[in-house]
Short mmCIF file of C-alpha atoms and ligand atoms in Angstrom, two decimals:
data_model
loop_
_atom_site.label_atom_id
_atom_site.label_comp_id
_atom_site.label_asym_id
_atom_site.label_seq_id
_atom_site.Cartn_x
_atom_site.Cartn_y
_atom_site.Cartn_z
CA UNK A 24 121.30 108.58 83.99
CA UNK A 25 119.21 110.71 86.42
CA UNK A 26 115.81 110.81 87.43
CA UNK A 27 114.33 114.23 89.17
CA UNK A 28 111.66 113.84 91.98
CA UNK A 29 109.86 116.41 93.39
CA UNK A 30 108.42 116.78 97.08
CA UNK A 31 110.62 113.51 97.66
CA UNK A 32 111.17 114.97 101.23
CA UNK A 33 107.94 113.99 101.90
CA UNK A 34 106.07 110.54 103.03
CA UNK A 35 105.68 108.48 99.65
CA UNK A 36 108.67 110.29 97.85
CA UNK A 37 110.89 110.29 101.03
CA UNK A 38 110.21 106.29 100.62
CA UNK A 39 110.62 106.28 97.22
CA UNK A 40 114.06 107.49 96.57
CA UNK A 41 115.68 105.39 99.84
CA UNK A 42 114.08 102.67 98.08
CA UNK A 43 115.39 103.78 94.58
CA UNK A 44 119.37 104.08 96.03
CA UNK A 45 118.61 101.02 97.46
CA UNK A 46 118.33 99.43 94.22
CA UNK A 47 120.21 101.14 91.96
CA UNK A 48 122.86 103.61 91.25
CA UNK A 49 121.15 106.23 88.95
CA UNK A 50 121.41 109.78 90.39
CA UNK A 51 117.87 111.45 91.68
CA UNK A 52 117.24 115.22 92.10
CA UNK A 53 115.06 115.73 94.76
CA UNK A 54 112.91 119.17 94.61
CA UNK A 55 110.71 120.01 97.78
CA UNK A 56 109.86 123.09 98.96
CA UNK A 57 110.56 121.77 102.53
CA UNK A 58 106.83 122.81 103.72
CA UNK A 59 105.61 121.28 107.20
CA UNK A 60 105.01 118.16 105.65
CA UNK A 61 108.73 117.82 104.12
CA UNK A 62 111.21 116.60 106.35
CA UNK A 63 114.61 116.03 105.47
CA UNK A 64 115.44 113.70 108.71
CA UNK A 65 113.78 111.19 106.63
CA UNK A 66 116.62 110.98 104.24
CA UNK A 67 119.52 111.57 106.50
CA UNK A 68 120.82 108.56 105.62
CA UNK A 69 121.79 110.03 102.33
CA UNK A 70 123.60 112.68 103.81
CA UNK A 71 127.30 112.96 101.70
CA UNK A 72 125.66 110.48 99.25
CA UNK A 73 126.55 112.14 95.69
CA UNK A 74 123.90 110.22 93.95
CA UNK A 75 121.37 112.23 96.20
CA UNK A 76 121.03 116.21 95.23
CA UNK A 77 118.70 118.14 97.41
CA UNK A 78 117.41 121.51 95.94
CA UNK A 79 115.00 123.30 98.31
CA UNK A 80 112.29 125.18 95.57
CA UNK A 81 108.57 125.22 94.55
CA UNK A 82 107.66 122.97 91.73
CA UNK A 83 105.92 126.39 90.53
CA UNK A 84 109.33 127.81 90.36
CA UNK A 85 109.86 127.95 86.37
CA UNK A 86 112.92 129.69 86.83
CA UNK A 87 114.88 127.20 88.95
CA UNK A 88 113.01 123.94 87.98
CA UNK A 89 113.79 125.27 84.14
CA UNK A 90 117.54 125.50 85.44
CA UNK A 91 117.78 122.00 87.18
CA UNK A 92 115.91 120.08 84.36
CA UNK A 93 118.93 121.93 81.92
CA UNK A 94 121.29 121.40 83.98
CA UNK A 95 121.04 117.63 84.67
CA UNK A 96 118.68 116.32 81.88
CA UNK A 97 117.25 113.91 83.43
CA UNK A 98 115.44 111.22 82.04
CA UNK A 99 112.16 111.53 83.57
CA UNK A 100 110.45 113.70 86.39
CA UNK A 101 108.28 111.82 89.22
CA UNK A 102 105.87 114.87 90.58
CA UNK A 103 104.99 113.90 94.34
CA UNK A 104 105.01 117.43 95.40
CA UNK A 105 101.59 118.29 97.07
CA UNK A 106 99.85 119.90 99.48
CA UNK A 107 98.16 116.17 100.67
CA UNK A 108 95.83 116.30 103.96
CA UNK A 109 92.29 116.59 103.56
CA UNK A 110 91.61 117.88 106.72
CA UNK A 111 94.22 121.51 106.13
CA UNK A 112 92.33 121.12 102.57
CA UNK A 113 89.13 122.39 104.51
CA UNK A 114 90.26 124.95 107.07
CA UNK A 115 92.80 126.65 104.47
CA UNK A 116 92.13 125.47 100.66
CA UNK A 117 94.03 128.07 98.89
CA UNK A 118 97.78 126.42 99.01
CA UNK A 119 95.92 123.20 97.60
CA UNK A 120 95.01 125.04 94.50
CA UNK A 121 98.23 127.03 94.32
CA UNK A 122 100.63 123.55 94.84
CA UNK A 123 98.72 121.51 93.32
CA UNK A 124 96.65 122.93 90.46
CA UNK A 125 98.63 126.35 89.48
CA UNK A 126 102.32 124.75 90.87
CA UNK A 127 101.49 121.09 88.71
CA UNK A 128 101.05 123.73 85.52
CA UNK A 129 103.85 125.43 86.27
CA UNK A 130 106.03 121.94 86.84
CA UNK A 131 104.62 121.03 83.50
CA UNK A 132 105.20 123.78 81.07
CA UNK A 133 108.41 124.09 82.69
CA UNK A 134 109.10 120.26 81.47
CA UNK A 135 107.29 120.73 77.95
CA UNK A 136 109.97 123.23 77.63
CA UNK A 137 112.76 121.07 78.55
CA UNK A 138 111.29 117.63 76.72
CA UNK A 139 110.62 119.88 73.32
CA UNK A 140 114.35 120.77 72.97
CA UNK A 141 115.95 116.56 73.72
CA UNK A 142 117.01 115.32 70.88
CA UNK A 143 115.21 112.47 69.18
CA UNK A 144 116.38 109.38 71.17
CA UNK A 145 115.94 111.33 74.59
CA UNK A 146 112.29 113.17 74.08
CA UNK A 147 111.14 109.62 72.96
CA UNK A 148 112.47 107.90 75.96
CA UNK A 149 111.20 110.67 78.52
CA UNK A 150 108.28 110.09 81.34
CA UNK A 151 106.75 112.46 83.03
CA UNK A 152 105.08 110.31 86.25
CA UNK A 153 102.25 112.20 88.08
CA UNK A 154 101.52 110.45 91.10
CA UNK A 155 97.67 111.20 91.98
CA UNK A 156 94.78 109.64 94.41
CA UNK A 157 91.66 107.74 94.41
CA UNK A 158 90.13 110.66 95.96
CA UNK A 159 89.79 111.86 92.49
CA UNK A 160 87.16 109.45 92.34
CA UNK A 161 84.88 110.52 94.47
CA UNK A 162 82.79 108.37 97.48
CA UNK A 163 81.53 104.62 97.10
CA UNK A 164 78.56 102.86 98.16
CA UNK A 165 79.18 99.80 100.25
CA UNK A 166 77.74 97.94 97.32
CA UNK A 167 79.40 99.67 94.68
CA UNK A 168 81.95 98.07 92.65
CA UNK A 169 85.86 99.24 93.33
CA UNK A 170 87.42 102.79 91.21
CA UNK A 171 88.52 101.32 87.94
CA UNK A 172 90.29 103.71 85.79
CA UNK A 173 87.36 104.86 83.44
CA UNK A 174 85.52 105.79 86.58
CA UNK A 175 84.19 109.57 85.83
CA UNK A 176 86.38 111.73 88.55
CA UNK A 177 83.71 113.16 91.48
CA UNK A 178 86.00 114.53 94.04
CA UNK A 179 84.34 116.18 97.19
CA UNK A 180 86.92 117.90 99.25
CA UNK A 181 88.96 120.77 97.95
CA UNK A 182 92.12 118.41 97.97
CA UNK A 183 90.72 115.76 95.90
CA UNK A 184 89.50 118.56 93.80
CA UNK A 185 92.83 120.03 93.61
CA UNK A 186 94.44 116.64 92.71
CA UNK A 187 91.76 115.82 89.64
CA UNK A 188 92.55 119.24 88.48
CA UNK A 189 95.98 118.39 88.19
CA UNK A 190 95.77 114.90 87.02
CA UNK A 191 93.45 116.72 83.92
CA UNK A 192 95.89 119.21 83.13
CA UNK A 193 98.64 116.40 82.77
CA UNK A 194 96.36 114.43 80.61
CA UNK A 195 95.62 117.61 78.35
CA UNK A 196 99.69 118.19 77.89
CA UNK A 197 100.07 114.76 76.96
CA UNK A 198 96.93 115.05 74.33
CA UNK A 199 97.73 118.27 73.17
CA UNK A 200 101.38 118.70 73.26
CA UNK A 201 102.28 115.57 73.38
CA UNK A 202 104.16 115.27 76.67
CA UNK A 203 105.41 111.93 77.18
CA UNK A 204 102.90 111.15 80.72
CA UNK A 205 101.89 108.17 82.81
CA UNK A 206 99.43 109.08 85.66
CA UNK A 207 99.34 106.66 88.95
CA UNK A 208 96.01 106.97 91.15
CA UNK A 209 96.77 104.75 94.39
CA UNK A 210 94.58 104.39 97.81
CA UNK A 211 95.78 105.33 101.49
CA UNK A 212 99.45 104.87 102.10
CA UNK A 213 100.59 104.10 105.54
CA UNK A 214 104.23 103.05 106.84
CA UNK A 215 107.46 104.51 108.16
CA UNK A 216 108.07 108.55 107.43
CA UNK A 217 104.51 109.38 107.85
CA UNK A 218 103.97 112.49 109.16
CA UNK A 219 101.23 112.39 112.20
CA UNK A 220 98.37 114.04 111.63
CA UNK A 221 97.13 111.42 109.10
CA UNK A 222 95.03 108.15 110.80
CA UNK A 223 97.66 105.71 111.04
CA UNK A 224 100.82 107.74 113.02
CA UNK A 225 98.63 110.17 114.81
CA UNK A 226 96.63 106.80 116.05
CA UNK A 227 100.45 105.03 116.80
CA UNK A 228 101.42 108.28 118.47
CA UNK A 229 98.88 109.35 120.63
CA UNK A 230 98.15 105.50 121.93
CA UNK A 231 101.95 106.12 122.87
CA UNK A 232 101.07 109.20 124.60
CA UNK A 233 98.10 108.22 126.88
CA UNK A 234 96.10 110.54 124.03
CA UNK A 235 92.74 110.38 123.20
CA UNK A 236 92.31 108.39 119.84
CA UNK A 237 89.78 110.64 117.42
CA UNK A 238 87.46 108.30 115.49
CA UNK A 239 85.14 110.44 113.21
CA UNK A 240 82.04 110.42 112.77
CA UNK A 241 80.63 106.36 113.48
CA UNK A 242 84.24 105.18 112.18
CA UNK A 243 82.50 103.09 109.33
CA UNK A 244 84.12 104.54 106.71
CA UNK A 245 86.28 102.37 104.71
CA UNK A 246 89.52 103.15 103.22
CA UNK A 247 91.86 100.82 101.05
CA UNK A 248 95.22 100.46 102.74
CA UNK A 249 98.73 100.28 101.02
CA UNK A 250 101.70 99.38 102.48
CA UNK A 251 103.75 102.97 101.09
CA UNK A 252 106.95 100.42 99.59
CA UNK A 253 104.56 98.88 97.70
CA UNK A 254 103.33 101.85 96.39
CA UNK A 255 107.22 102.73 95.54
CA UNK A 256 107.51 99.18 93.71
CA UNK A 257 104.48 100.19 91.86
CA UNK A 258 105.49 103.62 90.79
CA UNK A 259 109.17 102.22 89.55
CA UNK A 260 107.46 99.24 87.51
CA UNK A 261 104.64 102.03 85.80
CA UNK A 262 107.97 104.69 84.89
CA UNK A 263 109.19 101.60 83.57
CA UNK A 264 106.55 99.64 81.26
CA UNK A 265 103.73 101.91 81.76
CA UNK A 266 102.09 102.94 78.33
CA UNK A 267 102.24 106.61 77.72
CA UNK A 268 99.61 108.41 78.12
CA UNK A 269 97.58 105.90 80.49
CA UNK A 270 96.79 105.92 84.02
CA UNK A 271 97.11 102.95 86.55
CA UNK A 272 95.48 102.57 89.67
CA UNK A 273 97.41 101.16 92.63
CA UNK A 274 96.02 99.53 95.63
CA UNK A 275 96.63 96.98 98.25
CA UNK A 276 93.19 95.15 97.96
CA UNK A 277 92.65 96.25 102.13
CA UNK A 278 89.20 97.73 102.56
CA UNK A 279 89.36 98.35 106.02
CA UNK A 280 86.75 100.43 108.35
CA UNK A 281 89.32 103.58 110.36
CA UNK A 282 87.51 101.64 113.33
CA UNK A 283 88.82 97.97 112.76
CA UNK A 284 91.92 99.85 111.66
CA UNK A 285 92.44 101.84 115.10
CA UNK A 286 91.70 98.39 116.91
CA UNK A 287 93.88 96.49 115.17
CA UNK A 288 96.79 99.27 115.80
CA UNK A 289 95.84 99.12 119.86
CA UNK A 290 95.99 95.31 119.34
CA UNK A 291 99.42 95.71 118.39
CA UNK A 292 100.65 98.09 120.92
CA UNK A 293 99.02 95.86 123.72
CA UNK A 294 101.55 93.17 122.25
CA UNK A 295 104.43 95.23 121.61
CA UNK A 296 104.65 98.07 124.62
CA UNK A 297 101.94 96.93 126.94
CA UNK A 298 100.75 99.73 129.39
CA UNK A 299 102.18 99.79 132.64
CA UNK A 300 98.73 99.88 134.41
CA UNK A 301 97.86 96.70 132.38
CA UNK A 302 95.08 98.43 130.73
CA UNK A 303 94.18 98.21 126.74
CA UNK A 304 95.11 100.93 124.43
CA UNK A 305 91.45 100.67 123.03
CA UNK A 306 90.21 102.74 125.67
CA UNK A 307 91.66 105.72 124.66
CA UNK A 308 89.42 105.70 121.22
CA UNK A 309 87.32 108.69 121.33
CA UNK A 310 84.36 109.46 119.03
CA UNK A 311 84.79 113.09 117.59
CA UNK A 312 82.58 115.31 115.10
CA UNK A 313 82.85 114.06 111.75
CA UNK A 314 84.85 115.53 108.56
CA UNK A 315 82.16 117.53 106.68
CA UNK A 316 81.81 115.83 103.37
CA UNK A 317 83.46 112.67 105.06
CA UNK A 318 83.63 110.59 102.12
CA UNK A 319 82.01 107.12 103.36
CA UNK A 320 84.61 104.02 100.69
CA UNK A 321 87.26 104.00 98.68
CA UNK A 322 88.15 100.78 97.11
CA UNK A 323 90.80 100.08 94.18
CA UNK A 324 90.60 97.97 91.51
CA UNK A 325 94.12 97.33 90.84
CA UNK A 326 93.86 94.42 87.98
CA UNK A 327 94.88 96.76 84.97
CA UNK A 328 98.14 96.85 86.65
CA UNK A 329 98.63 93.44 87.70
CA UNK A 330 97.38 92.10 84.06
CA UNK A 331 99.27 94.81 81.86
CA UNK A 332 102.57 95.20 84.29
CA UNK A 333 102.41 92.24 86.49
CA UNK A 334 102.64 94.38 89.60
CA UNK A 335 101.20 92.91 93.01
CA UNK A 336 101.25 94.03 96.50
CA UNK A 337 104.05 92.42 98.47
CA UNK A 338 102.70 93.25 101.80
CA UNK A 339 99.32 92.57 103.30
CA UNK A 340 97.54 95.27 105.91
CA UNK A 341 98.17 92.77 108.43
CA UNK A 342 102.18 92.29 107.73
CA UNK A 343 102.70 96.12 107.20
CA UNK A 344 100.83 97.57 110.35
CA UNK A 345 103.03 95.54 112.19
CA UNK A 346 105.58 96.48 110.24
CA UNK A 347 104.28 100.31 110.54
CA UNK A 348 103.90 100.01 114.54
CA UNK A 349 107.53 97.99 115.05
CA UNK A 350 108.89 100.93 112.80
CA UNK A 351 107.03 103.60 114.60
CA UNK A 352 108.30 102.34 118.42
CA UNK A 353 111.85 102.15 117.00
CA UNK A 354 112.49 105.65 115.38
CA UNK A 355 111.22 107.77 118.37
CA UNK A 356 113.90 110.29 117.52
CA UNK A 357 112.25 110.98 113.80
CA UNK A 358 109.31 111.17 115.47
CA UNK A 359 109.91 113.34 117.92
CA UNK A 360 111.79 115.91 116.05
CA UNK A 361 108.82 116.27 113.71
CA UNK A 362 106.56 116.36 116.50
CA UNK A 363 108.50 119.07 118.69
CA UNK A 364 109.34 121.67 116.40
CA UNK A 365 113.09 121.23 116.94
CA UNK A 366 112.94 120.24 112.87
CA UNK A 367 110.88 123.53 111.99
CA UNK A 368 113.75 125.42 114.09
CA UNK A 369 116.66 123.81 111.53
CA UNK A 370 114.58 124.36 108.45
CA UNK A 371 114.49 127.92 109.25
CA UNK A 372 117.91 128.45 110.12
CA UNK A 373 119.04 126.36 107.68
CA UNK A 374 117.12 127.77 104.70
CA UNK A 375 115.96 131.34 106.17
CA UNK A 376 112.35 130.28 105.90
P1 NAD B 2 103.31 114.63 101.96
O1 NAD B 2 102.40 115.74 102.35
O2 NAD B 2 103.87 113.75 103.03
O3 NAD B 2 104.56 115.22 101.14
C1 NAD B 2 104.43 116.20 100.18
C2 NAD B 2 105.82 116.79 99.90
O4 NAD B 2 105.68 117.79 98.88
C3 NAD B 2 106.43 117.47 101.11
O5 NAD B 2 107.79 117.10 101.24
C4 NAD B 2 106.31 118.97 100.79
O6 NAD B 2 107.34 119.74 101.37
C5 NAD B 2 106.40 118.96 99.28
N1 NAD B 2 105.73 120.10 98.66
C6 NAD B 2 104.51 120.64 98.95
N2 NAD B 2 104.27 121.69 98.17
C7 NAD B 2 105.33 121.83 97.35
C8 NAD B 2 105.67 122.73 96.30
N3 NAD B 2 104.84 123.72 95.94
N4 NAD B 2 106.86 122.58 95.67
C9 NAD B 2 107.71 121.60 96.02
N5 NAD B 2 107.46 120.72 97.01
C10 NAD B 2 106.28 120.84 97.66
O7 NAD B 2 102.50 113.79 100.87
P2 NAD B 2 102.58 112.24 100.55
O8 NAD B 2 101.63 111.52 101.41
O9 NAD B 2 104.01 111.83 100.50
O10 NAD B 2 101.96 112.24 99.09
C11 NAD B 2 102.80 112.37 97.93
C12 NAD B 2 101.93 112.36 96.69
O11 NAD B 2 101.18 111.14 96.63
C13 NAD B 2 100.89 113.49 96.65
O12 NAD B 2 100.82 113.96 95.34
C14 NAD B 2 99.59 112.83 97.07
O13 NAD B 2 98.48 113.46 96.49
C15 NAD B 2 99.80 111.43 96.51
N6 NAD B 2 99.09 110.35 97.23
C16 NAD B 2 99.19 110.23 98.58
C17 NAD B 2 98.54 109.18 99.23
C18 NAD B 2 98.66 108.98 100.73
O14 NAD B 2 97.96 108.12 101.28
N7 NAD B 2 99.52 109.71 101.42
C19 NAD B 2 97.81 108.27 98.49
C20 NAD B 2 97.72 108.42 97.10
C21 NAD B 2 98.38 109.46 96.49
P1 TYD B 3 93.50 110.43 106.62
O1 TYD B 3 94.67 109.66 107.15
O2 TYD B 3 93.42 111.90 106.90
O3 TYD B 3 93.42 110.13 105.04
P2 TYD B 3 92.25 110.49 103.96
O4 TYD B 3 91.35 111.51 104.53
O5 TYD B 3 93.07 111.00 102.81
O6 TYD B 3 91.57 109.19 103.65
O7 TYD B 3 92.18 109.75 107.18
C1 TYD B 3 91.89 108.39 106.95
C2 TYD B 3 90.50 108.12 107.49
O8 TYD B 3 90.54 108.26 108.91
C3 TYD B 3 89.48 109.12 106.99
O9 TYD B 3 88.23 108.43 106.80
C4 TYD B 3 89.34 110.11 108.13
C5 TYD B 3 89.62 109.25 109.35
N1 TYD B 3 90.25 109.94 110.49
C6 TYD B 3 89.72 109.80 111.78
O10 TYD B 3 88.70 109.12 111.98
N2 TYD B 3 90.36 110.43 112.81
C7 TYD B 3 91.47 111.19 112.63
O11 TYD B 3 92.00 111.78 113.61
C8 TYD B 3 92.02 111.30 111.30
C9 TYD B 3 93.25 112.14 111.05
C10 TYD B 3 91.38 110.66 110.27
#
């Protein structure tokens, strides 16, 4: 059997399909259009590993996608593939809408096509996994009770818009055509293969560095932390029991302020690497302009899972940040050949692009 995953060169699906060979032998197509964000270092470890097939292409490529899902008929599709970081979301919206909105319709009618010609057996066993946000949710109140999944979608930034978009348009092919979906809305992800200009690495990285460490705003706001292989664990038990056509939201139970979270990570490096001046890595935090739009809490309410599916959380924030910041001072090379360009370099020779 084979599974196809798309932008699985990436963070969450980079993690996902080590984890998947890890535990199993089922062959996974992995389709990423390689952008800044997709690294293949992260699965070098697969290299010469026939269960592994890399295919660099656009999930808004109907032509090739069309081709692969013929060609291997697999048995479900997991879509990762996104643009992802709020922040390029503002300066430069337009590949969010044309990845995420027009590229997820494109991934879909492209696996309509495919799922409507399976015989019986097959189309009734297919999944088609969209992996979304709880940014698609909008911004809570400190008061407010956590994102359950009837809460209306009010997303603020043009990537959380981007991402309800696309989590409507695979509810409408399951309603109307009858697509075969499940639909997983989880919190922040941190751990290893992040790339660094999200909170966690770029915090772990400049510390390193003798950088400046950019808090926004007042550094209040909270997010909801998830250790990223517990996100992976989640993911594999939904594709397996989840009930077609719902959606499940994943989360680690960590509200944390990006404050308390940037002291906790200088905490750690004052263990692990101390500084050779003695000093504490907490004086390199720096209060910047804030995100316009910032969005102030997100909080999960991750009990339909853990009632319906018996998924939990295996990792705590405190046991994966240390986990995160161990994994972080150990893989210097990954980090710095995303960091220096030298990756960019091999992607363009490599693939002419
Ligand atoms: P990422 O930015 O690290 O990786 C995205 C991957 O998709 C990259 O490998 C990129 O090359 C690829 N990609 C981008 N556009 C593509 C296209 N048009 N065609 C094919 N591939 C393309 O993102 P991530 O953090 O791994 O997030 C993965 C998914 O999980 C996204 O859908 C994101 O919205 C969702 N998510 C992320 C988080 C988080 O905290 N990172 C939390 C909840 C949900
Ligand atoms: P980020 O990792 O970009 O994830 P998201 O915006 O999807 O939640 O940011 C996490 C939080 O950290 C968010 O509230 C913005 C804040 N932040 C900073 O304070 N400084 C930074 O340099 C970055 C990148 C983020």
């Amino acid at each position: 059997m084979t599974i196809l995953v798309t932008g699985a060169a990436g963070f969450i699906g980079g993690n996902f399909v080590l984890d998947w060979l890890a535990g199993c032998d089922e062959m996974v197509i992995n389709v990423d259009k390689l952008t800044y964000a997709g690294n293949l270092d992260t699965l070098k470890g697969l290299e010469g590993d026939i269960r592994h097939v890399f295919v660099r292409a656009d999930i808004g490529d109907r032509d090739v996608v069309g081709k692969l899902l013929a060609e291997y008929q697999p048995r479900a599709v997991i879509n990762f593939a996104a643009e992802s970081h709020v922040d390029r979301s503002i300066t430069g919206p337009g590949e969010f809408i044309q990845t995420n909105v027009v590229g997820t319709f494109n991934l879909l009618e492209s696996v309509r096509g495919y799922w409507a010609d399976l015989a019986a057996e097959q189309k009734a066993a297919f999944r088609f996994l969209h992996v979304s946000t709880d940014e698609v949710y909008g911004t809570l109140a400190a008061d407010d009770p956590a994102f359950s999944e009837t809460k209306a979608f009010e997303p603020n930034s043009p990537y959380s818009a981007s991402k309800a978009a696309s989590d409507h348009l695979v509810r409408a092919w399951h309603h109307t055509y009858g697509l075969p979906v499940l639909t997983t809305n989880c919190s922040n992800n941190y751990g290893p293969y992040h790339f660094p200009e999200k909170l966690i690495p770029l915090v772990i990285l400049n510390a390193l560095a003798g950088k400046p460490l950019p808090i926004y705003g007042d550094g209040q706001q909270i997010r909801d932390w998830l250790y990223v292989k517990d996100h992976c664990s989640a993911i594999r038990r939904v594709l397996e029991a989840g009930k077609v056509g719902e959606t499940y939201n994943v989360g680690g139970w960590n509200e944390k302020a990006n404050l308390d979270v940037v002291k906790t990570i200088c905490t750690l490096l004052d263990e692990l690497q101390p500084k050779a001046d003695g000093k504490a890595y907490i004086e390199q935090i720096t209060y910047v302009t804030d995100r316009p739009g910032h969005d102030r809490r997100y909080a999960i309410d991750a009990h339909k899972l853990e009632r319906e599916l018996g998924w939990k959380p295996a990792e705590t924030f405190e046991s994966g940040i240390r986990k995160t910041v161990e994994w972080y001072l150990a893989n210097q090379d990954w980090v710095s050949n995303v960091t220096s360009g030298a990756y960019r370099e091999w992607v363009s020779t490599q693939y002419g692009a």
